[in-house]
C-alpha cells in the first residue's frame, strides 16, 4: 500500500466535498472525509480554496485561490496595487479588490494649472478631457508654430472713425486723430489753428482755416508765401 496519499478538499461557500484518493483504508478515509467536512463548515465565509494534503495521518493547509496569501489556515488578500504587481494602462489608477484588482481611468489633470509655460506668451492654455490646447490670444493668429500679432490696420479689420488714422499695437490697434484734428467725444474734429493762434503766418499775412490745416495769404500790397511777406 502506498504510504503517501492525498485528498483535496474544496471550500467555496458550499458544503460539497470533492475527494481524490489513493488506496486509503476505509477507517482512514472516513476520518479524512470528516475532517474535510469540518473545513468546509468553518470556511463558508472565506472566498478562497483550501487544500489539505494528508501525509501519514497529518495534513498541510495551503491557500489555493489566486490573489490570496497565508498559511492555509488564514488566507489574506494580496494588495497588488500596493506592491506594484498590477498592469493598468496610461492615465489609469489601480484599485485593490478582494483576490484581485481593478483599473479605473484617472481623473483629468488640468495641465493648464500644473504648468503655466505650456503655451507661448501670446497663447492661452485651454484644458480638455485628458489633454489641453494652446489657442492664440485675441489679436494674434497662428503662423507656423507661433502666435503672431495681427496687423488690423493693414488687414482692414480696424474700425477707425473719419479723420483718424489706425496705429497697430501688439494684439490690437489704436485710432488716433490726424494732424490738425482733435478728439471730441468719439469723433475727430478740425482744429481752427487761426482762432487758437496756432498758425505760423507772417504778421503781414491773413490766416484762413482749412479742413485739418490752415492757409497763410499775404495781405494786399505784400508778396510772399504767407509765412513771409514783403512789399
CSV table of N, CA and C in Angstrom, one decimal, residues 96-182:
chain,number,residue,atom,x,y,z
A,96,UNK,N,-7.5,48.2,-5.4
A,96,UNK,CA,-7.4,46.8,-5.0
A,96,UNK,C,-8.9,46.2,-4.8
A,97,UNK,N,-9.0,45.0,-5.1
A,97,UNK,CA,-10.3,44.3,-4.8
A,97,UNK,C,-10.0,42.9,-4.2
A,98,UNK,N,-11.0,42.3,-3.6
A,98,UNK,CA,-10.8,41.0,-2.9
A,98,UNK,C,-10.3,39.9,-3.9
A,99,UNK,N,-9.0,39.5,-3.7
A,99,UNK,CA,-8.5,38.5,-4.5
A,99,UNK,C,-8.0,39.0,-5.9
A,100,UNK,N,-8.1,40.3,-6.1
A,100,UNK,CA,-7.7,40.8,-7.4
A,100,UNK,C,-7.5,42.3,-7.3
A,101,UNK,N,-7.6,43.0,-8.5
A,101,UNK,CA,-7.6,44.4,-8.5
A,101,UNK,C,-8.3,44.9,-9.8
A,102,UNK,N,-8.6,46.2,-9.8
A,102,UNK,CA,-9.3,46.7,-11.0
A,102,UNK,C,-8.6,48.0,-11.4
A,103,UNK,N,-8.7,48.3,-12.7
A,103,UNK,CA,-8.1,49.6,-13.2
A,103,UNK,C,-9.2,50.5,-13.6
A,104,UNK,N,-9.1,51.8,-13.1
A,104,UNK,CA,-10.1,52.8,-13.4
A,104,UNK,C,-9.3,54.0,-14.0
A,105,UNK,N,-10.0,54.6,-14.9
A,105,UNK,CA,-9.5,55.8,-15.6
A,105,UNK,C,-9.3,56.9,-14.5
A,106,UNK,N,-8.1,57.6,-14.6
A,106,UNK,CA,-7.8,58.6,-13.6
A,106,UNK,C,-8.6,59.9,-13.9
A,107,UNK,N,-8.8,60.7,-12.9
A,107,UNK,CA,-9.4,62.0,-13.1
A,107,UNK,C,-8.6,62.8,-14.0
A,108,UNK,N,-9.2,63.7,-14.8
A,108,UNK,CA,-8.5,64.5,-15.8
A,108,UNK,C,-7.6,65.5,-15.0
A,109,UNK,N,-6.4,65.7,-15.5
A,109,UNK,CA,-5.4,66.6,-14.9
A,109,UNK,C,-5.5,67.9,-15.7
A,110,UNK,N,-5.6,69.0,-15.0
A,110,UNK,CA,-5.6,70.3,-15.6
A,110,UNK,C,-4.2,70.7,-15.9
A,111,UNK,N,-3.7,70.4,-17.1
A,111,UNK,CA,-2.3,70.8,-17.4
A,111,UNK,C,-2.1,72.3,-17.4
A,112,UNK,N,-3.2,73.0,-17.7
A,112,UNK,CA,-3.0,74.5,-17.7
A,112,UNK,C,-2.7,75.0,-16.3
A,113,UNK,N,-3.2,74.4,-15.2
A,113,UNK,CA,-2.9,74.8,-13.9
A,113,UNK,C,-1.5,74.3,-13.4
A,114,UNK,N,-1.2,73.1,-13.9
A,114,UNK,CA,0.0,72.5,-13.4
A,114,UNK,C,1.3,73.0,-14.0
A,115,UNK,N,1.2,73.6,-15.2
A,115,UNK,CA,2.4,74.2,-15.9
A,115,UNK,C,1.9,75.4,-16.7
A,116,UNK,N,2.3,76.6,-16.2
A,116,UNK,CA,1.9,77.8,-16.8
A,116,UNK,C,2.7,78.1,-18.1
A,117,UNK,N,3.8,77.4,-18.4
A,117,UNK,CA,4.6,77.6,-19.5
A,117,UNK,C,4.4,76.7,-20.7
A,118,UNK,N,3.3,76.0,-20.6
A,118,UNK,CA,3.0,75.0,-21.7
A,118,UNK,C,2.8,75.7,-23.0
A,119,UNK,N,2.2,76.9,-23.0
A,119,UNK,CA,1.9,77.7,-24.2
A,119,UNK,C,2.8,78.9,-24.3
A,120,UNK,N,2.9,79.5,-25.5
A,120,UNK,CA,3.7,80.7,-25.6
A,120,UNK,C,3.0,81.9,-25.0
A,121,UNK,N,3.7,83.0,-24.9
A,121,UNK,CA,3.2,84.2,-24.2
A,121,UNK,C,2.0,84.8,-24.9
A,122,UNK,N,1.9,84.5,-26.2
A,122,UNK,CA,0.8,85.1,-27.0
A,122,UNK,C,-0.4,84.1,-27.2
A,123,UNK,N,-0.4,83.0,-26.3
A,123,UNK,CA,-1.4,82.0,-26.4
A,123,UNK,C,-2.0,81.7,-25.1
A,124,UNK,N,-3.2,81.2,-25.0
A,124,UNK,CA,-3.9,80.8,-23.8
A,124,UNK,C,-4.0,79.3,-23.8
A,125,UNK,N,-3.8,78.7,-22.6
A,125,UNK,CA,-3.9,77.3,-22.4
A,125,UNK,C,-5.4,76.9,-22.1
A,126,UNK,N,-6.0,76.0,-22.8
A,126,UNK,CA,-7.4,75.6,-22.6
A,126,UNK,C,-7.4,74.1,-22.3
A,127,UNK,N,-7.8,73.8,-21.1
A,127,UNK,CA,-7.8,72.4,-20.7
A,127,UNK,C,-9.0,71.6,-21.4
A,128,UNK,N,-8.7,70.4,-21.7
A,128,UNK,CA,-9.7,69.5,-22.3
A,128,UNK,C,-9.6,68.1,-21.7
A,129,UNK,N,-10.5,67.2,-22.0
A,129,UNK,CA,-10.5,65.9,-21.3
A,129,UNK,C,-9.3,65.1,-21.7
A,130,UNK,N,-8.4,65.0,-20.7
A,130,UNK,CA,-7.2,64.2,-20.9
A,130,UNK,C,-6.1,64.9,-21.7
A,131,UNK,N,-6.3,66.2,-22.0
A,131,UNK,CA,-5.3,66.9,-22.8
A,131,UNK,C,-5.5,68.4,-22.6
A,132,UNK,N,-4.9,69.2,-23.5
A,132,UNK,CA,-5.1,70.6,-23.4
A,132,UNK,C,-4.8,71.2,-24.8
A,133,UNK,N,-5.1,72.5,-25.1
A,133,UNK,CA,-4.9,73.1,-26.3
A,133,UNK,C,-4.3,74.5,-26.0
A,134,UNK,N,-3.5,75.0,-27.0
A,134,UNK,CA,-2.9,76.3,-26.9
A,134,UNK,C,-3.7,77.1,-28.0
A,135,UNK,N,-4.4,78.1,-27.6
A,135,UNK,CA,-5.2,79.0,-28.5
A,135,UNK,C,-4.6,80.4,-28.5
A,136,UNK,N,-4.4,80.9,-29.7
A,136,UNK,CA,-3.8,82.3,-29.8
A,136,UNK,C,-4.8,83.3,-29.1
A,137,UNK,N,-4.2,84.2,-28.4
A,137,UNK,CA,-5.0,85.3,-27.8
A,137,UNK,C,-5.6,86.2,-28.8
A,138,UNK,N,-6.6,86.9,-28.4
A,138,UNK,CA,-7.3,87.9,-29.3
A,138,UNK,C,-6.3,88.8,-29.9
A,139,UNK,N,-6.3,89.1,-31.2
A,139,UNK,CA,-5.4,90.0,-31.8
A,139,UNK,C,-4.1,89.2,-32.3
A,140,UNK,N,-4.1,87.9,-32.2
A,140,UNK,CA,-3.0,87.1,-32.7
A,140,UNK,C,-3.5,86.0,-33.5
A,141,UNK,N,-2.7,85.4,-34.4
A,141,UNK,CA,-3.1,84.3,-35.3
A,141,UNK,C,-1.9,83.4,-35.4
A,142,UNK,N,-2.3,82.1,-35.7
A,142,UNK,CA,-1.3,81.1,-35.9
A,142,UNK,C,-0.5,81.2,-37.1
A,143,UNK,N,0.8,81.3,-37.0
A,143,UNK,CA,1.7,81.3,-38.1
A,143,UNK,C,2.8,80.3,-37.8
A,144,UNK,N,2.7,79.1,-38.5
A,144,UNK,CA,3.7,78.1,-38.2
A,144,UNK,C,3.4,77.5,-36.8
A,145,UNK,N,4.3,77.5,-36.0
A,145,UNK,CA,4.2,77.0,-34.6
A,145,UNK,C,4.0,78.1,-33.6
A,146,UNK,N,3.8,79.4,-34.0
A,146,UNK,CA,3.8,80.5,-33.1
A,146,UNK,C,2.5,81.3,-33.4
A,147,UNK,N,2.2,82.1,-32.4
A,147,UNK,CA,1.1,83.1,-32.5
A,147,UNK,C,1.7,84.5,-32.7
A,148,UNK,N,1.4,85.0,-33.9
A,148,UNK,CA,1.9,86.3,-34.3
A,148,UNK,C,0.8,87.4,-34.3
A,149,UNK,N,1.3,88.6,-34.1
A,149,UNK,CA,0.3,89.7,-34.0
A,149,UNK,C,-0.4,89.9,-35.3
A,150,UNK,N,-1.7,90.3,-35.3
A,150,UNK,CA,-2.4,90.6,-36.5
A,150,UNK,C,-2.3,92.1,-36.7
A,151,UNK,N,-1.9,92.6,-37.8
A,151,UNK,CA,-1.9,94.0,-38.1
A,151,UNK,C,-3.3,94.4,-38.6
A,152,UNK,N,-4.1,94.8,-37.7
A,152,UNK,CA,-5.5,95.1,-38.1
A,152,UNK,C,-5.6,96.3,-39.0
A,153,UNK,N,-4.6,97.2,-39.0
A,153,UNK,CA,-4.6,98.4,-39.8
A,153,UNK,C,-4.3,97.9,-41.3
A,154,UNK,N,-3.4,97.0,-41.5
A,154,UNK,CA,-3.1,96.5,-42.8
A,154,UNK,C,-4.2,95.6,-43.4
A,155,UNK,N,-4.8,94.8,-42.5
A,155,UNK,CA,-5.8,93.8,-42.9
A,155,UNK,C,-7.1,94.4,-43.2
A,156,UNK,N,-7.3,95.7,-42.7
A,156,UNK,CA,-8.6,96.3,-42.9
A,156,UNK,C,-9.6,96.0,-41.8
A,157,UNK,N,-9.2,95.3,-40.7
A,157,UNK,CA,-10.1,94.9,-39.6
A,157,UNK,C,-10.3,96.0,-38.7
A,158,UNK,N,-9.5,97.1,-38.7
A,158,UNK,CA,-9.6,98.2,-37.8
A,158,UNK,C,-10.9,99.0,-38.1
A,159,UNK,N,-11.5,99.5,-37.1
A,159,UNK,CA,-12.7,100.4,-37.3
A,159,UNK,C,-12.4,101.7,-36.7
A,160,UNK,N,-11.7,102.6,-37.5
A,160,UNK,CA,-11.4,103.9,-37.0
A,160,UNK,C,-12.3,104.9,-37.7
A,161,UNK,N,-12.7,106.0,-37.0
A,161,UNK,CA,-13.6,107.0,-37.5
A,161,UNK,C,-12.9,107.8,-38.5
A,162,UNK,N,-13.8,108.7,-39.2
A,162,UNK,CA,-13.3,109.6,-40.2
A,162,UNK,C,-12.3,110.6,-39.6
A,163,UNK,N,-11.3,111.0,-40.4
A,163,UNK,CA,-10.3,111.9,-39.9
A,163,UNK,C,-9.4,111.4,-38.8
A,164,UNK,N,-9.3,110.0,-38.7
A,164,UNK,CA,-8.4,109.4,-37.7
A,164,UNK,C,-7.6,108.4,-38.5
A,165,UNK,N,-6.5,108.0,-37.9
A,165,UNK,CA,-5.6,107.1,-38.5
A,165,UNK,C,-5.4,105.9,-37.6
A,166,UNK,N,-5.2,104.7,-38.2
A,166,UNK,CA,-5.0,103.5,-37.4
A,166,UNK,C,-3.5,103.3,-37.1
A,167,UNK,N,-3.3,102.9,-35.8
A,167,UNK,CA,-1.9,102.6,-35.4
A,167,UNK,C,-1.9,101.2,-34.8
A,168,UNK,N,-1.2,100.3,-35.4
A,168,UNK,CA,-1.1,98.9,-34.9
A,168,UNK,C,-0.3,98.8,-33.6
A,169,UNK,N,-0.8,98.0,-32.6
A,169,UNK,CA,-0.1,97.8,-31.4
A,169,UNK,C,-0.2,96.3,-31.1
A,170,UNK,N,0.7,95.7,-30.3
A,170,UNK,CA,0.7,94.2,-30.1
A,170,UNK,C,-0.7,93.7,-29.6
A,171,UNK,N,-1.3,92.9,-30.4
A,171,UNK,CA,-2.6,92.3,-30.0
A,171,UNK,C,-3.8,93.1,-30.3
A,172,UNK,N,-3.6,94.3,-30.8
A,172,UNK,CA,-4.7,95.2,-31.0
A,172,UNK,C,-4.4,96.3,-32.0
A,173,UNK,N,-5.1,97.4,-31.9
A,173,UNK,CA,-4.8,98.6,-32.7
A,173,UNK,C,-5.4,99.8,-31.9
A,174,UNK,N,-4.9,101.0,-32.4
A,174,UNK,CA,-5.5,102.3,-31.8
A,174,UNK,C,-5.8,103.2,-32.9
A,175,UNK,N,-6.8,104.1,-32.6
A,175,UNK,CA,-7.2,105.1,-33.6
A,175,UNK,C,-6.8,106.5,-33.1
A,176,UNK,N,-6.0,107.2,-33.9
A,176,UNK,CA,-5.5,108.5,-33.4
A,176,UNK,C,-5.9,109.6,-34.5
A,177,UNK,N,-6.4,110.7,-33.9
A,177,UNK,CA,-6.8,111.8,-34.8
A,177,UNK,C,-5.6,112.2,-35.7
A,178,UNK,N,-5.9,112.5,-36.9
A,178,UNK,CA,-4.9,113.0,-37.8
A,178,UNK,C,-4.4,114.4,-37.4
A,179,UNK,N,-3.2,114.8,-37.9
A,179,UNK,CA,-2.7,116.1,-37.6
A,179,UNK,C,-3.7,117.2,-38.0
A,180,UNK,N,-4.0,118.1,-37.2
A,180,UNK,CA,-4.9,119.2,-37.5
A,180,UNK,C,-6.3,118.9,-37.0
A,181,UNK,N,-6.5,117.7,-36.3
A,181,UNK,CA,-7.8,117.4,-35.7
A,181,UNK,C,-7.6,117.0,-34.2
A,182,UNK,N,-8.6,117.1,-33.5
A,182,UNK,CA,-8.6,116.8,-32.1
A,182,UNK,C,-9.8,115.9,-31.8
